[in-house]
Coordinates of N, CA and C in Angstrom, one line a residue:
X1 N 168.7 -89.2 -114.8 CA 167.7 -88.1 -114.4 C 166.6 -87.9 -113.2
X2 N 165.4 -89.4 -113.1 CA 164.6 -89.3 -112.7 C 164.4 -89.1 -111.0
X3 N 166.2 -90.1 -110.9 CA 166.6 -90.2 -109.5 C 167.0 -89.2 -108.9
X4 N 168.1 -88.0 -110.0 CA 168.4 -86.7 -109.3 C 166.9 -85.8 -109.3
X5 N 166.0 -86.1 -109.9 CA 164.6 -84.8 -109.2 C 163.9 -85.7 -108.1
X6 N 164.3 -86.8 -108.2 CA 163.7 -87.6 -106.7 C 164.3 -86.5 -105.1
X7 N 165.8 -86.6 -105.8 CA 166.7 -86.5 -104.8 C 166.3 -85.1 -104.5
X8 N 165.9 -83.6 -105.3 CA 165.2 -82.7 -105.2 C 164.4 -82.4 -104.6
X9 N 163.8 -83.5 -104.2 CA 162.6 -83.3 -103.3 C 163.3 -83.8 -102.4
X10 N 163.2 -84.3 -102.2 CA 163.5 -85.5 -100.6 C 164.9 -84.4 -99.6
X11 N 165.5 -83.6 -100.6 CA 166.4 -82.8 -100.3 C 165.4 -81.5 -100.0
X12 N 164.3 -81.3 -100.0 CA 163.4 -80.6 -99.3 C 162.6 -80.6 -98.0
X13 N 162.8 -82.2 -97.7 CA 162.1 -82.6 -96.7 C 162.8 -83.5 -95.9
X14 N 164.1 -83.7 -96.0 CA 164.8 -84.4 -95.0 C 164.5 -84.6 -94.1
X15 N 165.1 -86.0 -93.6 CA 164.5 -86.2 -92.5 C 163.2 -86.6 -92.2
X16 N 162.5 -86.7 -92.8 CA 161.6 -87.1 -92.3 C 160.5 -88.4 -92.0
X17 N 161.6 -89.4 -91.4 CA 160.8 -90.6 -91.2 C 160.5 -92.2 -92.8
X18 N 159.8 -92.3 -92.9 CA 160.0 -93.2 -93.7 C 159.6 -92.3 -95.1
X19 N 159.2 -91.4 -95.2 CA 158.8 -91.0 -96.5 C 159.3 -91.6 -97.7
X20 N 158.2 -91.3 -98.5 CA 159.3 -92.6 -99.9 C 159.5 -93.6 -100.2
X21 N 159.5 -94.7 -98.8 CA 159.9 -96.0 -98.7 C 159.0 -97.0 -99.4
X22 N 158.0 -96.6 -99.9 CA 156.5 -97.4 -99.8 C 156.2 -98.1 -98.8
X23 N 156.2 -98.0 -97.8 CA 155.7 -99.2 -96.8 C 154.6 -98.7 -96.6
X24 N 153.8 -99.8 -96.5 CA 152.5 -99.7 -96.4 C 151.7 -99.6 -94.7
X25 N 152.8 -98.6 -93.7 CA 152.9 -98.7 -92.4 C 152.3 -96.9 -92.2
X26 N 150.9 -96.4 -91.8 CA 150.9 -95.0 -92.0 C 152.3 -94.8 -91.2
X27 N 152.4 -93.2 -91.2 CA 153.2 -92.3 -90.4 C 152.8 -91.9 -89.0
X28 N 153.7 -91.7 -87.9 CA 153.0 -91.0 -87.1 C 152.8 -90.1 -87.4
X29 N 151.8 -89.3 -86.1 CA 151.3 -87.9 -86.6 C 152.7 -86.9 -86.9
X30 N 153.3 -87.1 -85.2 CA 154.7 -86.6 -85.2 C 155.2 -86.6 -86.1
X31 N 155.6 -87.3 -86.9 CA 156.5 -87.2 -88.1 C 156.0 -86.1 -88.8
X32 N 154.5 -86.6 -89.2 CA 154.0 -86.1 -90.9 C 154.1 -84.0 -89.9
X33 N 154.1 -83.7 -89.1 CA 153.6 -82.7 -88.8 C 155.5 -82.2 -88.9
X34 N 156.6 -82.6 -88.5 CA 157.8 -82.3 -88.6 C 157.9 -82.4 -90.5
X35 N 157.5 -83.3 -91.3 CA 157.7 -83.0 -92.2 C 156.8 -81.6 -93.2
X36 N 155.3 -81.5 -92.7 CA 154.6 -80.4 -92.5 C 155.8 -78.9 -92.1
X37 N 156.6 -78.8 -91.5 CA 157.1 -78.3 -91.3 C 158.4 -77.6 -92.0
X38 N 158.8 -78.7 -92.4 CA 160.4 -78.6 -93.1 C 159.9 -78.2 -94.4
X39 N 158.7 -78.9 -95.4 CA 158.6 -78.4 -96.6 C 158.3 -76.7 -96.7
X40 N 159.1 -76.1 -97.3 CA 158.9 -74.7 -97.7 C 157.4 -75.1 -98.3
X41 N 156.4 -73.7 -98.2 CA 155.4 -73.4 -98.5 C 155.0 -72.3 -99.4
X42 N 155.9 -72.6 -100.5 CA 156.0 -71.6 -101.7 C 155.6 -72.2 -103.0
X43 N 155.6 -71.2 -103.8 CA 155.3 -71.4 -105.4 C 156.4 -72.2 -105.6
X44 N 157.7 -72.0 -105.6 CA 159.2 -72.6 -106.1 C 158.5 -73.8 -105.4
X45 N 158.1 -74.0 -104.5 CA 158.3 -75.7 -103.5 C 157.1 -76.2 -104.6
X46 N 156.6 -75.6 -104.7 CA 154.9 -76.3 -105.5 C 155.7 -76.8 -106.8
X47 N 156.0 -75.8 -107.6 CA 156.2 -76.1 -109.1 C 157.8 -77.2 -108.9
X48 N 158.4 -77.0 -107.8 CA 159.8 -78.2 -108.3 C 158.9 -79.7 -107.7
X49 N 157.5 -79.6 -107.0 CA 156.5 -80.9 -106.5 C 156.1 -81.9 -108.0
X50 N 155.4 -80.0 -108.6 CA 155.0 -80.4 -110.2 C 156.0 -81.3 -111.2
X51 N 156.8 -80.2 -110.9 CA 157.5 -81.0 -112.3 C 158.3 -82.3 -111.9
X52 N 158.4 -82.5 -111.2 CA 159.5 -84.2 -110.7 C 157.9 -85.1 -110.5
X53 N 156.5 -84.6 -110.2 CA 155.3 -85.6 -110.4 C 155.3 -86.0 -111.8
X54 N 155.1 -85.0 -112.6 CA 155.2 -85.0 -113.8 C 156.0 -86.0 -114.6
X55 N 157.3 -85.9 -113.9 CA 158.2 -86.7 -114.7 C 158.1 -87.7 -114.3
X56 N 157.8 -88.5 -113.2 CA 157.2 -89.5 -113.0 C 156.2 -90.2 -113.9
X57 N 155.3 -89.7 -113.1 CA 154.3 -90.0 -114.3 C 154.6 -90.5 -115.7
X58 N 155.0 -90.0 -116.6 CA 156.1 -90.1 -118.2 C 156.4 -91.3 -117.6
X59 N 157.3 -91.6 -116.2 CA 158.1 -93.0 -116.5 C 157.5 -93.9 -116.2
X60 N 155.9 -93.9 -115.5 CA 154.7 -94.6 -115.1 C 154.3 -95.1 -116.5
X61 N 153.6 -94.2 -116.8 CA 153.7 -94.7 -118.5 C 154.4 -95.3 -119.3
X62 N 155.5 -95.4 -119.2 CA 156.5 -95.8 -120.1 C 157.1 -97.4 -119.5
X63 N 156.6 -97.3 -118.2 CA 156.8 -98.9 -117.8 C 155.8 -100.0 -117.4
X64 N 154.3 -99.0 -118.2 CA 153.3 -100.1 -118.5 C 153.6 -101.4 -118.9
X65 N 153.3 -102.1 -118.6 CA 153.2 -103.8 -119.2 C 155.1 -104.5 -118.1
X66 N 155.5 -103.9 -117.6 CA 156.2 -104.5 -117.3 C 156.5 -104.4 -115.9
X67 N 156.0 -105.0 -115.0 CA 155.9 -105.3 -113.2 C 157.0 -104.9 -112.2
X68 N 158.4 -104.8 -113.1 CA 159.5 -105.0 -112.4 C 159.7 -103.4 -112.7
X69 N 159.8 -102.5 -113.7 CA 160.6 -101.1 -114.3 C 159.2 -100.5 -114.0
X70 N 158.3 -101.4 -113.7 CA 156.8 -100.2 -112.8 C 157.0 -99.5 -111.7
X71 N 158.2 -100.6 -110.6 CA 158.0 -100.4 -109.2 C 158.7 -98.9 -108.6
X72 N 159.4 -98.5 -109.0 CA 160.1 -97.2 -108.6 C 159.6 -96.7 -109.6
X73 N 158.9 -96.1 -110.8 CA 158.5 -95.2 -111.2 C 157.1 -94.2 -110.8
X74 N 156.7 -95.6 -109.9 CA 155.5 -95.3 -108.9 C 155.6 -94.7 -107.6
X75 N 156.8 -95.5 -107.1 CA 156.8 -95.2 -105.8 C 157.3 -93.5 -105.8
X76 N 158.3 -93.2 -106.7 CA 158.7 -92.0 -106.9 C 157.0 -90.8 -106.7
X77 N 156.4 -91.4 -107.5 CA 154.9 -90.2 -108.4 C 154.2 -90.4 -107.0
X78 N 154.1 -91.5 -106.0 CA 153.8 -91.5 -104.7 C 154.4 -90.7 -103.6
X79 N 155.5 -90.6 -103.8 CA 156.2 -90.0 -103.0 C 155.7 -88.0 -103.5
X80 N 156.4 -87.6 -105.0 CA 156.0 -85.9 -105.2 C 154.0 -85.7 -104.7
X81 N 153.2 -87.1 -105.1 CA 152.1 -86.6 -104.3 C 152.4 -86.7 -102.9
X82 N 152.7 -87.1 -101.6 CA 152.9 -87.1 -100.9 C 153.1 -85.8 -100.0
X83 N 154.1 -85.2 -101.1 CA 154.9 -84.2 -100.6 C 154.3 -83.0 -101.4
X84 N 153.4 -83.1 -102.0 CA 152.3 -82.2 -102.6 C 151.2 -81.8 -101.4
X85 N 150.3 -82.8 -101.3 CA 149.4 -83.0 -99.9 C 150.3 -83.1 -98.9
X86 N 151.7 -82.4 -98.4 CA 152.0 -82.2 -97.1 C 152.0 -80.6 -97.5
X87 N 152.6 -80.1 -98.5 CA 152.3 -78.7 -98.6 C 151.2 -78.1 -98.8
X88 N 149.9 -79.0 -99.4 CA 148.8 -78.4 -99.1 C 148.4 -78.4 -97.9
X89 N 148.7 -78.8 -97.2 CA 147.8 -78.8 -95.8 C 148.4 -78.3 -95.0
X90 N 149.7 -78.0 -95.1 CA 150.0 -77.0 -93.6 C 149.8 -75.4 -94.6
X91 N 149.4 -75.2 -96.0 CA 149.0 -74.3 -96.5 C 148.0 -73.9 -95.1
X92 N 146.8 -75.2 -95.4 CA 145.4 -74.9 -94.9 C 145.8 -74.7 -93.8
X93 N 147.0 -75.5 -92.7 CA 146.7 -75.2 -91.3 C 147.1 -74.0 -90.8
X94 N 148.3 -73.3 -91.8 CA 148.8 -72.4 -90.9 C 148.2 -71.5 -91.2
X95 N 148.4 -70.3 -89.8 CA 147.6 -69.0 -89.4 C 147.9 -68.5 -90.4
X96 N 147.2 -67.8 -91.5 CA 147.8 -67.0 -92.0 C 146.0 -66.4 -92.3
X97 N 145.8 -64.9 -92.4 CA 144.6 -64.2 -92.4 C 144.2 -63.7 -93.5
X98 N 143.2 -64.1 -94.4 CA 143.1 -64.2 -95.9 C 143.8 -65.2 -96.4
X99 N 144.4 -65.7 -96.0 CA 145.0 -67.0 -97.0 C 145.1 -66.6 -98.3
X100 N 146.5 -65.7 -97.6 CA 147.2 -65.3 -98.9 C 148.2 -65.7 -99.4
X101 N 149.3 -66.4 -98.3 CA 149.8 -67.8 -98.9 C 149.6 -68.5 -99.6
X102 N 147.7 -69.4 -99.1 CA 147.5 -70.2 -100.0 C 147.4 -69.4 -101.4
X103 N 146.7 -68.3 -101.1 CA 146.2 -67.6 -102.8 C 147.7 -67.4 -103.4
X104 N 148.3 -67.7 -102.8 CA 150.1 -66.7 -103.4 C 150.4 -68.0 -104.4
X105 N 150.0 -69.4 -103.4 CA 150.7 -70.4 -103.9 C 149.6 -71.5 -105.5
X106 N 148.1 -71.0 -105.0 CA 147.1 -71.7 -105.4 C 146.4 -70.9 -106.6
X107 N 146.9 -69.6 -106.3 CA 145.5 -68.9 -106.7 C 145.9 -69.1 -108.0
X108 N 144.9 -67.3 -108.4 CA 145.3 -66.9 -110.0 C 144.5 -67.8 -111.0
X109 N 145.2 -68.1 -111.9 CA 144.5 -69.4 -113.1 C 144.6 -70.9 -111.7
X110 N 144.6 -71.4 -111.2 CA 145.1 -72.3 -110.0 C 145.2 -73.4 -111.2
X111 N 146.5 -72.9 -112.3 CA 147.2 -74.1 -113.2 C 148.0 -75.5 -111.4
X112 N 148.3 -74.9 -110.7 CA 149.0 -76.2 -109.9 C 148.2 -76.8 -109.6
X113 N 147.1 -77.0 -109.3 CA 146.1 -77.8 -108.4 C 145.5 -78.7 -109.4
X114 N 145.2 -78.0 -110.8 CA 144.5 -78.8 -111.8 C 146.0 -79.6 -112.7
X115 N 147.0 -79.1 -112.9 CA 147.9 -80.2 -113.2 C 148.4 -81.3 -111.8
X116 N 148.0 -81.3 -110.6 CA 147.8 -81.8 -109.8 C 146.6 -83.0 -110.1
X117 N 145.7 -83.0 -110.2 CA 144.4 -82.8 -110.8 C 144.6 -84.1 -111.7
X118 N 144.9 -83.2 -112.7 CA 145.1 -83.9 -114.0 C 146.3 -85.3 -114.4
X119 N 146.6 -84.8 -112.9 CA 148.3 -86.5 -112.9 C 147.4 -87.3 -112.4
X120 N 146.6 -86.7 -110.8 CA 145.5 -87.9 -110.7 C 144.8 -88.4 -111.2
X121 N 144.5 -88.3 -112.1 CA 143.1 -88.6 -112.8 C 143.4 -89.7 -114.0
X122 N 144.9 -89.3 -113.9 CA 145.2 -89.6 -115.6 C 146.3 -90.6 -115.4
X123 N 146.7 -91.3 -114.1 CA 147.6 -91.8 -114.2 C 147.3 -93.9 -113.6
X124 N 147.5 -94.6 -114.3 CA 147.0 -95.8 -113.6 C 148.1 -96.3 -113.0
X125 N 148.3 -96.9 -112.1 CA 148.9 -97.4 -110.7 C 148.7 -99.1 -110.9
X126 N 149.7 -99.7 -110.9 CA 149.3 -101.3 -110.9 C 148.7 -101.5 -109.5
X127 N 148.6 -103.0 -109.5 CA 148.0 -103.3 -108.3 C 148.6 -102.5 -107.0
X128 N 149.9 -103.2 -106.8 CA 150.4 -103.2 -105.4 C 150.4 -101.1 -105.2
X129 N 150.0 -100.7 -105.7 CA 150.3 -99.5 -105.1 C 148.9 -98.9 -105.4
X130 N 147.4 -99.7 -105.6 CA 145.9 -99.2 -105.6 C 145.9 -99.0 -104.8
X131 N 144.7 -98.2 -104.1 CA 143.9 -98.2 -102.7 C 143.6 -96.6 -102.1

């Protein structure tokens, strides 16, 4: 089921270069911009990313202690975090008087941004992915 969830994320941004391949080489700015343009900047997209992120986080917790089993869950988590970052940066860069779309996605009770922060603060990555 985790693989199916990862596929739902990648379907949001198909064709975005090396997204989620675990390469240490930064993507060119042009490719990052293409990803931001393809990712729907909606509350529903962020909710899907959060669901996938939380599932990947649970898998990372279950795989602790096994270097081999930890690689894929960590990559799935990092892809989810990257997509969340791209969505947030896209919302911040878009011309939106009063930032109404930003408020629609992250405003109100701020639960979405709080969930992202809780995942970042709560996960322990292997030395392969720390940094």
